[in-house]
Short mmCIF file of C-alpha atoms in Angstrom, two decimals:
data_model
loop_
_atom_site.label_atom_id
_atom_site.label_comp_id
_atom_site.label_asym_id
_atom_site.label_seq_id
_atom_site.Cartn_x
_atom_site.Cartn_y
_atom_site.Cartn_z
CA MET A 1 18.08 18.38 -4.62
CA LEU A 2 16.75 19.40 -1.08
CA VAL A 3 13.64 21.83 -3.07
CA VAL A 4 13.19 18.99 -5.47
CA PHE A 5 12.14 16.45 -3.43
CA ILE A 6 9.67 18.57 -0.89
CA ALA A 7 7.74 19.95 -4.44
CA ALA A 8 7.36 16.80 -5.81
CA ALA A 9 6.38 15.50 -2.11
CA LEU A 10 3.43 18.27 -2.23
CA ALA A 11 2.61 16.54 -5.67
CA VAL A 12 2.02 13.82 -4.37
CA PHE A 13 0.00 14.00 -1.06
CA VAL A 14 -1.79 17.01 -3.08
CA SER A 15 -2.50 14.30 -6.19
CA GLY A 16 -3.46 12.03 -3.36
CA THR A 17 -6.50 13.96 -1.84
CA ARG A 18 -8.50 14.14 -5.94
CA LEU A 19 -8.42 10.73 -6.13
CA THR A 20 -10.05 9.40 -2.93
CA ARG A 21 -13.42 11.19 -4.22
CA LEU A 22 -12.69 9.66 -7.53
CA ALA A 23 -12.42 6.38 -6.39
CA ASP A 24 -15.08 6.13 -4.20
CA THR A 25 -17.60 7.59 -7.80
CA LEU A 26 -15.65 5.01 -10.19
CA ALA A 27 -16.62 2.70 -7.22
CA ASP A 28 -20.11 2.57 -7.50
CA ARG A 29 -21.08 3.65 -10.48
CA THR A 30 -18.88 0.81 -11.60
CA GLY A 31 -19.57 -1.44 -9.45
CA LEU A 32 -16.77 -3.01 -8.47
CA GLY A 33 -17.03 -1.36 -4.76
CA GLU A 34 -15.43 0.33 -2.07
CA ALA A 35 -13.33 -2.84 -1.45
CA ILE A 36 -12.06 -3.84 -4.69
CA ALA A 37 -11.99 0.12 -6.00
CA GLY A 38 -9.60 0.68 -3.11
CA ALA A 39 -6.99 -2.87 -3.91
CA VAL A 40 -7.52 -1.98 -7.67
CA LEU A 41 -7.50 1.48 -7.78
CA LEU A 42 -6.54 3.48 -5.39
CA GLY A 43 -3.91 0.33 -4.61
CA ALA A 44 -2.01 1.03 -7.59
CA SER A 45 -3.08 4.81 -8.35
CA THR A 46 -1.31 6.47 -5.09
CA SER A 47 1.22 2.40 -5.86
CA LEU A 48 2.25 4.09 -8.59
CA SER A 49 4.95 7.44 -7.74
CA GLY A 50 6.86 4.24 -4.93
CA THR A 51 6.62 2.05 -8.21
CA ILE A 52 8.83 4.76 -10.78
CA VAL A 53 11.68 5.20 -7.06
CA SER A 54 11.17 1.95 -7.32
CA ILE A 55 12.09 1.36 -11.10
CA THR A 56 14.11 4.96 -11.36
CA ALA A 57 17.16 3.18 -8.07
CA ALA A 58 16.91 -0.38 -10.09
CA LEU A 59 18.37 1.36 -13.11
CA GLU A 60 20.64 2.91 -11.27
CA GLY A 61 22.05 0.26 -9.62
CA GLN A 62 21.34 0.16 -6.20
CA ALA A 63 19.78 -2.84 -5.18
CA SER A 64 19.03 -1.47 -2.52
CA LEU A 65 16.83 1.40 -2.18
CA ALA A 66 14.72 -0.43 -4.68
CA PHE A 67 14.17 -3.74 -2.15
CA SER A 68 13.55 -1.94 0.34
CA ASN A 69 11.68 1.19 -0.82
CA SER A 70 9.29 -1.53 -2.13
CA ILE A 71 9.43 -3.40 1.10
CA GLY A 72 9.08 -0.03 3.72
CA GLY A 73 6.29 1.32 2.36
CA ILE A 74 4.11 -1.89 2.91
CA ALA A 75 4.97 -1.05 6.30
CA ALA A 76 4.27 2.72 6.88
CA GLN A 77 0.59 2.54 4.92
CA THR A 78 -0.01 0.18 7.32
CA ALA A 79 0.82 2.49 10.35
CA PHE A 80 -1.25 5.38 8.71
CA LEU A 81 -4.19 2.13 9.09
CA ALA A 82 -4.08 2.85 12.32
CA ILE A 83 -3.67 6.25 12.35
CA ALA A 84 -6.70 6.76 10.78
CA ASP A 85 -8.17 4.48 13.38
CA LEU A 86 -7.40 7.09 15.54
CA THR A 87 -10.12 9.69 13.78
CA TYR A 88 -13.30 7.91 14.04
CA ARG A 89 -14.89 7.65 16.85
CA ARG A 90 -18.52 5.82 16.57
CA ALA A 91 -16.11 2.61 17.43
CA ASN A 92 -13.50 0.69 16.12
CA LEU A 93 -12.18 1.00 12.16
CA GLU A 94 -11.37 -2.51 11.86
CA HIS A 95 -14.91 -4.11 12.78
CA ALA A 96 -17.47 -0.87 11.12
CA GLY A 97 -15.61 -1.77 8.25
CA ALA A 98 -16.36 -5.47 8.16
CA GLU A 99 -15.39 -6.52 3.86
CA LEU A 100 -14.61 -9.91 3.41
CA VAL A 101 -12.87 -8.33 0.42
CA ASN A 102 -9.95 -6.57 2.59
CA VAL A 103 -9.03 -10.64 5.27
CA PHE A 104 -8.32 -11.77 2.01
CA GLN A 105 -6.60 -9.50 0.23
CA ALA A 106 -4.70 -9.63 3.83
CA VAL A 107 -3.80 -13.26 3.15
CA VAL A 108 -3.04 -12.79 -0.36
CA LEU A 109 0.06 -9.97 1.39
CA PHE A 110 1.24 -11.72 3.22
CA GLY A 111 1.56 -15.03 0.94
CA LEU A 112 3.47 -11.92 -1.20
CA LEU A 113 6.14 -11.24 1.80
CA MET A 114 6.83 -14.78 1.66
CA LEU A 115 8.57 -14.37 -1.72
CA PRO A 116 11.57 -12.46 -1.05
CA PHE A 117 12.89 -14.58 1.15
CA PHE A 118 11.89 -18.77 -0.68
CA ALA A 119 14.18 -16.90 -3.54
CA VAL A 120 16.62 -15.72 -1.23
CA THR A 121 17.05 -19.60 -0.45
CA LEU A 122 17.21 -20.41 -3.97
CA PRO A 123 20.36 -21.03 -5.79
CA GLU A 124 20.84 -17.48 -7.96
CA VAL A 125 19.18 -18.30 -11.10
CA THR A 126 17.65 -15.38 -13.38
CA LEU A 127 16.21 -15.00 -16.78
CA TRP A 128 17.27 -12.51 -19.04
CA SER A 129 18.10 -10.91 -15.25
CA VAL A 130 14.49 -11.96 -14.29
CA HIS A 131 13.75 -13.75 -11.49
CA PRO A 132 11.64 -16.85 -10.99
CA VAL A 133 9.85 -15.05 -8.23
CA SER A 134 10.18 -11.85 -9.68
CA LEU A 135 7.39 -13.90 -12.69
CA ALA A 136 5.71 -15.24 -10.38
CA ILE A 137 4.66 -11.91 -8.15
CA PRO A 138 2.03 -10.34 -11.07
CA VAL A 139 0.25 -13.47 -11.92
CA ILE A 140 -0.40 -14.21 -8.13
CA TYR A 141 -1.26 -11.06 -7.55
CA ILE A 142 -3.63 -10.89 -10.68
CA ALA A 143 -5.32 -14.02 -9.90
CA SER A 144 -6.07 -12.10 -6.53
CA LEU A 145 -8.00 -9.36 -8.33
CA VAL A 146 -10.73 -12.46 -10.73
CA ALA A 147 -10.54 -14.08 -6.66
CA SER A 148 -11.93 -10.64 -5.00
CA ARG A 149 -14.20 -10.10 -7.69
CA SER A 150 -15.75 -13.64 -7.51
CA ILE A 151 -16.10 -13.45 -3.69
CA ARG A 152 -17.54 -10.01 -3.18
CA ALA A 153 -20.39 -12.04 -5.48
CA GLU A 154 -20.84 -14.84 -3.81
CA PRO A 155 -19.39 -14.93 -0.43
CA MET A 156 -19.23 -17.72 1.09
CA TRP A 157 -18.66 -16.30 4.34
CA ARG A 158 -19.90 -12.74 5.47
CA PRO A 159 -19.06 -10.21 8.21
CA VAL A 160 -22.50 -10.35 10.71
CA ALA A 161 -23.69 -7.22 11.10
CA THR A 162 -24.26 -4.43 14.30
CA SER A 163 -25.42 -1.22 14.56
CA ASP A 164 -21.24 0.59 14.80
CA THR A 165 -20.95 -1.54 10.59
CA ARG A 166 -20.64 0.37 7.82
CA GLU A 167 -21.52 -0.95 4.74
CA ASP A 168 -20.64 -0.85 1.39
CA ARG A 169 -23.26 1.04 0.31
CA PRO A 170 -23.91 3.19 -4.06
CA GLU A 171 -24.06 7.03 -2.58
CA ALA A 172 -25.70 9.72 -4.12
CA GLU A 173 -23.42 11.57 -5.64
CA GLY A 174 -22.26 15.39 -5.21
CA GLY A 175 -20.91 17.90 -6.65
CA GLY A 176 -19.29 18.14 -11.15
CA GLU A 177 -19.18 14.35 -10.41
CA ALA A 178 -22.98 14.26 -11.06
CA GLU A 179 -22.18 16.29 -14.62
CA ARG A 180 -19.72 14.19 -15.89
CA SER A 181 -20.28 11.11 -17.33
CA THR A 182 -17.53 7.83 -16.27
CA ALA A 183 -14.69 8.44 -18.75
CA ALA A 184 -13.43 12.35 -18.03
CA LEU A 185 -13.38 10.86 -14.05
CA PHE A 186 -11.64 8.39 -16.00
CA ALA A 187 -9.98 10.55 -17.64
CA SER A 188 -8.71 12.70 -14.48
CA PHE A 189 -7.66 10.26 -12.30
CA ALA A 190 -5.10 9.23 -15.17
CA GLY A 191 -4.30 12.32 -15.71
CA LEU A 192 -4.11 12.24 -11.48
CA MET A 193 -1.39 9.53 -12.23
CA VAL A 194 1.06 10.88 -14.37
CA VAL A 195 2.01 13.48 -11.99
CA MET A 196 2.08 11.32 -9.10
CA GLY A 197 4.11 9.22 -11.32
CA THR A 198 6.02 12.39 -13.07
CA ALA A 199 6.85 12.87 -8.60
CA GLY A 200 7.79 9.55 -8.03
CA TRP A 201 10.79 9.46 -10.57
CA ALA A 202 11.56 13.51 -8.55
CA ILE A 203 11.92 11.80 -5.88
CA ALA A 204 13.69 8.77 -6.67
CA SER A 205 16.02 10.91 -8.41
CA SER A 206 16.77 13.89 -5.35
CA ALA A 207 17.69 10.62 -2.84
CA SER A 208 19.50 8.42 -4.98
CA VAL A 209 21.23 11.83 -5.22
CA LEU A 210 21.36 12.08 -1.22
CA VAL A 211 22.73 8.92 -0.79
CA ASP A 212 25.97 9.53 -2.30
CA ARG A 213 26.35 13.57 -2.06
CA PHE A 214 26.07 12.42 2.11
CA ALA A 215 26.71 9.29 2.75
CA LEU A 216 23.72 7.63 3.35
CA SER A 217 22.85 4.14 4.47
CA ALA A 218 20.82 3.28 0.94
CA SER A 219 18.16 1.24 3.07
CA LEU A 220 17.74 3.39 5.89
CA VAL A 221 16.45 6.06 3.01
CA GLY A 222 14.47 3.96 1.12
CA ALA A 223 12.34 2.49 4.15
CA LEU A 224 11.83 5.65 5.86
CA ALA A 225 12.28 8.51 3.55
CA THR A 226 11.63 7.60 -0.02
CA ALA A 227 9.31 4.45 1.09
CA THR A 228 7.08 7.21 3.56
CA ILE A 229 7.06 10.08 1.49
CA THR A 230 5.74 8.74 -1.17
CA SER A 231 3.08 6.34 0.97
CA MET A 232 1.88 9.51 1.57
CA PRO A 233 -1.55 9.73 -0.52
CA GLU A 234 -1.99 6.49 0.67
CA LEU A 235 -2.68 8.65 4.40
CA VAL A 236 -3.71 11.66 2.05
CA THR A 237 -6.96 9.43 0.78
CA THR A 238 -7.37 7.15 3.64
CA LEU A 239 -7.87 9.93 5.87
CA VAL A 240 -10.28 11.54 3.51
CA ALA A 241 -12.03 8.04 2.70
CA VAL A 242 -12.56 7.25 7.03
CA ARG A 243 -14.30 10.96 6.65
CA ARG A 244 -16.04 10.38 3.84
CA GLY A 245 -17.40 7.71 5.60
CA SER A 246 -16.42 5.45 2.73
CA LEU A 247 -14.62 3.05 5.83
CA GLN A 248 -13.95 -0.05 2.36
CA LEU A 249 -12.57 2.37 0.89
CA ALA A 250 -10.08 3.31 3.89
CA ILE A 251 -8.93 -0.38 4.55
CA GLY A 252 -9.11 -1.69 1.19
CA GLY A 253 -6.66 0.81 -0.19
CA ILE A 254 -4.14 0.73 2.41
CA ILE A 255 -4.46 -3.76 1.97
CA GLY A 256 -4.71 -3.10 -2.05
CA GLY A 257 -1.63 -0.15 -2.47
CA ASN A 258 0.67 -2.50 0.10
CA THR A 259 0.20 -5.16 -1.60
CA PHE A 260 0.02 -3.68 -5.58
CA ASP A 261 3.45 -3.05 -4.07
CA THR A 262 4.90 -5.88 -4.15
CA LEU A 263 4.99 -5.41 -7.94
CA PHE A 264 7.08 -2.83 -7.41
CA LEU A 265 9.97 -6.28 -7.25
CA THR A 266 9.26 -7.05 -9.74
CA ALA A 267 9.73 -3.43 -11.44
CA ALA A 268 12.66 -3.62 -9.70
CA ASP A 269 14.32 -6.96 -10.62
CA ILE A 270 13.99 -7.12 -13.97
CA SER A 271 15.26 -2.63 -14.57
CA TYR A 272 17.46 -4.09 -12.13
CA ARG A 273 20.49 -5.29 -15.62
CA ASP A 274 23.68 -6.68 -11.85
CA GLY A 275 21.50 -10.06 -11.60
CA SER A 276 18.11 -11.19 -8.76
CA LEU A 277 17.32 -8.30 -6.16
CA TYR A 278 16.50 -9.90 -4.10
CA HIS A 279 19.82 -11.65 -3.85
CA ALA A 280 21.75 -8.37 -4.28
CA ALA A 281 19.80 -6.69 -0.60
CA GLY A 282 20.98 -6.62 2.23
CA PRO A 283 20.12 -7.78 5.25
CA SER A 284 18.78 -4.67 6.36
CA ASP A 285 16.38 -4.57 3.75
CA PHE A 286 14.88 -7.65 4.07
CA PHE A 287 14.74 -7.01 8.63
CA TRP A 288 10.99 -4.80 6.65
CA VAL A 289 9.64 -7.43 5.45
CA VAL A 290 9.46 -9.60 8.46
CA ILE A 291 8.45 -5.81 10.06
CA ALA A 292 5.81 -5.34 6.93
CA ALA A 293 4.63 -9.64 7.45
CA MET A 294 4.63 -8.81 10.89
CA MET A 295 1.61 -6.01 11.27
CA THR A 296 0.13 -7.41 8.28
CA ALA A 297 -0.76 -10.59 10.46
CA VAL A 298 -2.11 -7.98 13.85
CA LEU A 299 -3.74 -6.57 10.73
CA LEU A 300 -6.02 -9.69 9.46
CA ALA A 301 -6.09 -11.68 13.16
CA GLY A 302 -7.71 -7.79 13.78
CA LEU A 303 -10.00 -7.67 11.12
CA ILE A 304 -10.66 -11.67 11.79
CA LEU A 305 -11.83 -10.46 15.86
CA ARG A 306 -13.14 -7.17 14.66
CA GLU A 307 -13.15 -5.87 18.59
CA ARG A 308 -15.88 -3.80 18.91
CA SER A 309 -15.11 -1.20 21.88
CA ARG A 310 -12.26 0.36 22.71
CA PRO A 311 -10.49 0.17 25.15
CA ILE A 312 -8.81 3.52 24.56
CA ARG A 313 -8.97 5.73 21.74
CA ILE A 314 -7.76 3.18 19.60
CA GLY A 315 -7.66 -0.88 18.78
CA THR A 316 -5.76 -2.94 20.23
CA GLU A 317 -4.04 -4.26 17.03
CA SER A 318 -3.98 -0.20 15.92
CA ALA A 319 -1.78 -0.29 18.67
CA ALA A 320 0.50 -3.08 18.19
CA LEU A 321 0.87 -2.11 14.83
CA LEU A 322 1.94 1.68 15.41
CA ALA A 323 4.14 -0.62 18.20
CA ILE A 324 5.53 -2.93 16.33
CA TYR A 325 5.94 0.70 13.36
CA ALA A 326 7.91 2.46 15.51
CA GLY A 327 9.77 -0.39 17.19
CA ALA A 328 11.13 -1.04 13.72
CA VAL A 329 12.24 2.69 12.74
CA ALA A 330 14.32 2.35 15.99
CA LEU A 331 15.84 -0.50 15.60
CA GLN A 332 17.08 0.31 11.99
CA ILE A 333 18.42 3.94 12.72
CA PHE A 334 19.65 2.95 16.89
CA VAL A 335 21.13 -1.34 15.98
CA THR A 336 20.94 -2.29 11.85
#
C-alpha cells in the first residue's frame, strides 16, 4: 500500500509540470488570460486527483476522510503560494502579479467556505441523500466564472501599475508547442488529467486501507496526507509558472484550484449514501474550514494591499500564511 501511495504521488507530481506549460500556452491562444486559465484549466486539472480521492472515500463511507481531504487541500495550496513568493526575488508576488480576477475569485472562495457551516446550522434535510447546499455550490462556482470573464473583458477597477508589476501579455511559443494545433494541446491536457485522476484513485484507495489498518485518524490523514499529496501539482505548477514569469497564472492557479476544490464537497456528498456529508463530518474536519477561511482572508488582504517591498525575502501576508498553516498542523497533531 505504501508503494502504491508513493508511486501515485510521483505520477501526480510529474504530470503537474507539463500541465503548467500547456495551460500558459492555451491561455494565450484562447484569449482567456492567465488568471482565468489558472482558475479553470489549472484549477480543474490539478484538482482532479483530489476529487477522485474525496469521491472514493465517500463511496466507502469515509465521510471524515472525504470532507477533510476537500478542505485540507485548500489550506495546503494557499501555503504553497507563500512558498512561491519566496522564489520570486524581484518583488512581493501579490504586488507583481496584480489581477482583479484573482481578487474576485478569492472573495468567492471565502463565501463558498462559509456554506458548510451554513449546512450544519440547518436540519439534516436531503434530496436523494444530497444536502441542498451541495447543489448550490456548483451554481455559485459557474456564476463566478461567468462574472470573472466579464471582469477581465470590462474591468471596473484596475490595479495601479508600477515598475514591478508584471502584465499578462501573450508570449511567443517555443519548442514543439508552436507547431501543434490548439486541439492537439487540449488533447494532451486531457491525457494528463486522466493520469492525475487515476493517480488520485490509487491514493484514495491506499489511504483508506492505511486508515483502517493502522487505526489512524481519518481527519488527520485527509487533511495532512492525501490533501497535501494530491495538492502537490499546485505546488509544482505554481513554482513553474513563477519561474516562467506567468505570475497571474501562478496566483490564479492556486485561488482557482481552491475554488474548484469546494466542488469536492458536492461530489463527495452525492457519493456519500448515508445522509448529509456535512452532518457526518466532525469538529476536527470543520477545524480545517476555519483555517482555510482564515488563510483566504489573509491572501485577499495581501492582494488588495499589494505590499511592494519586503522586510525579508517573503511578503508579510506570505509569512502569515505559513505561520497559520504550521500552527494548524501542530494543533491537529498534538491537540485535536
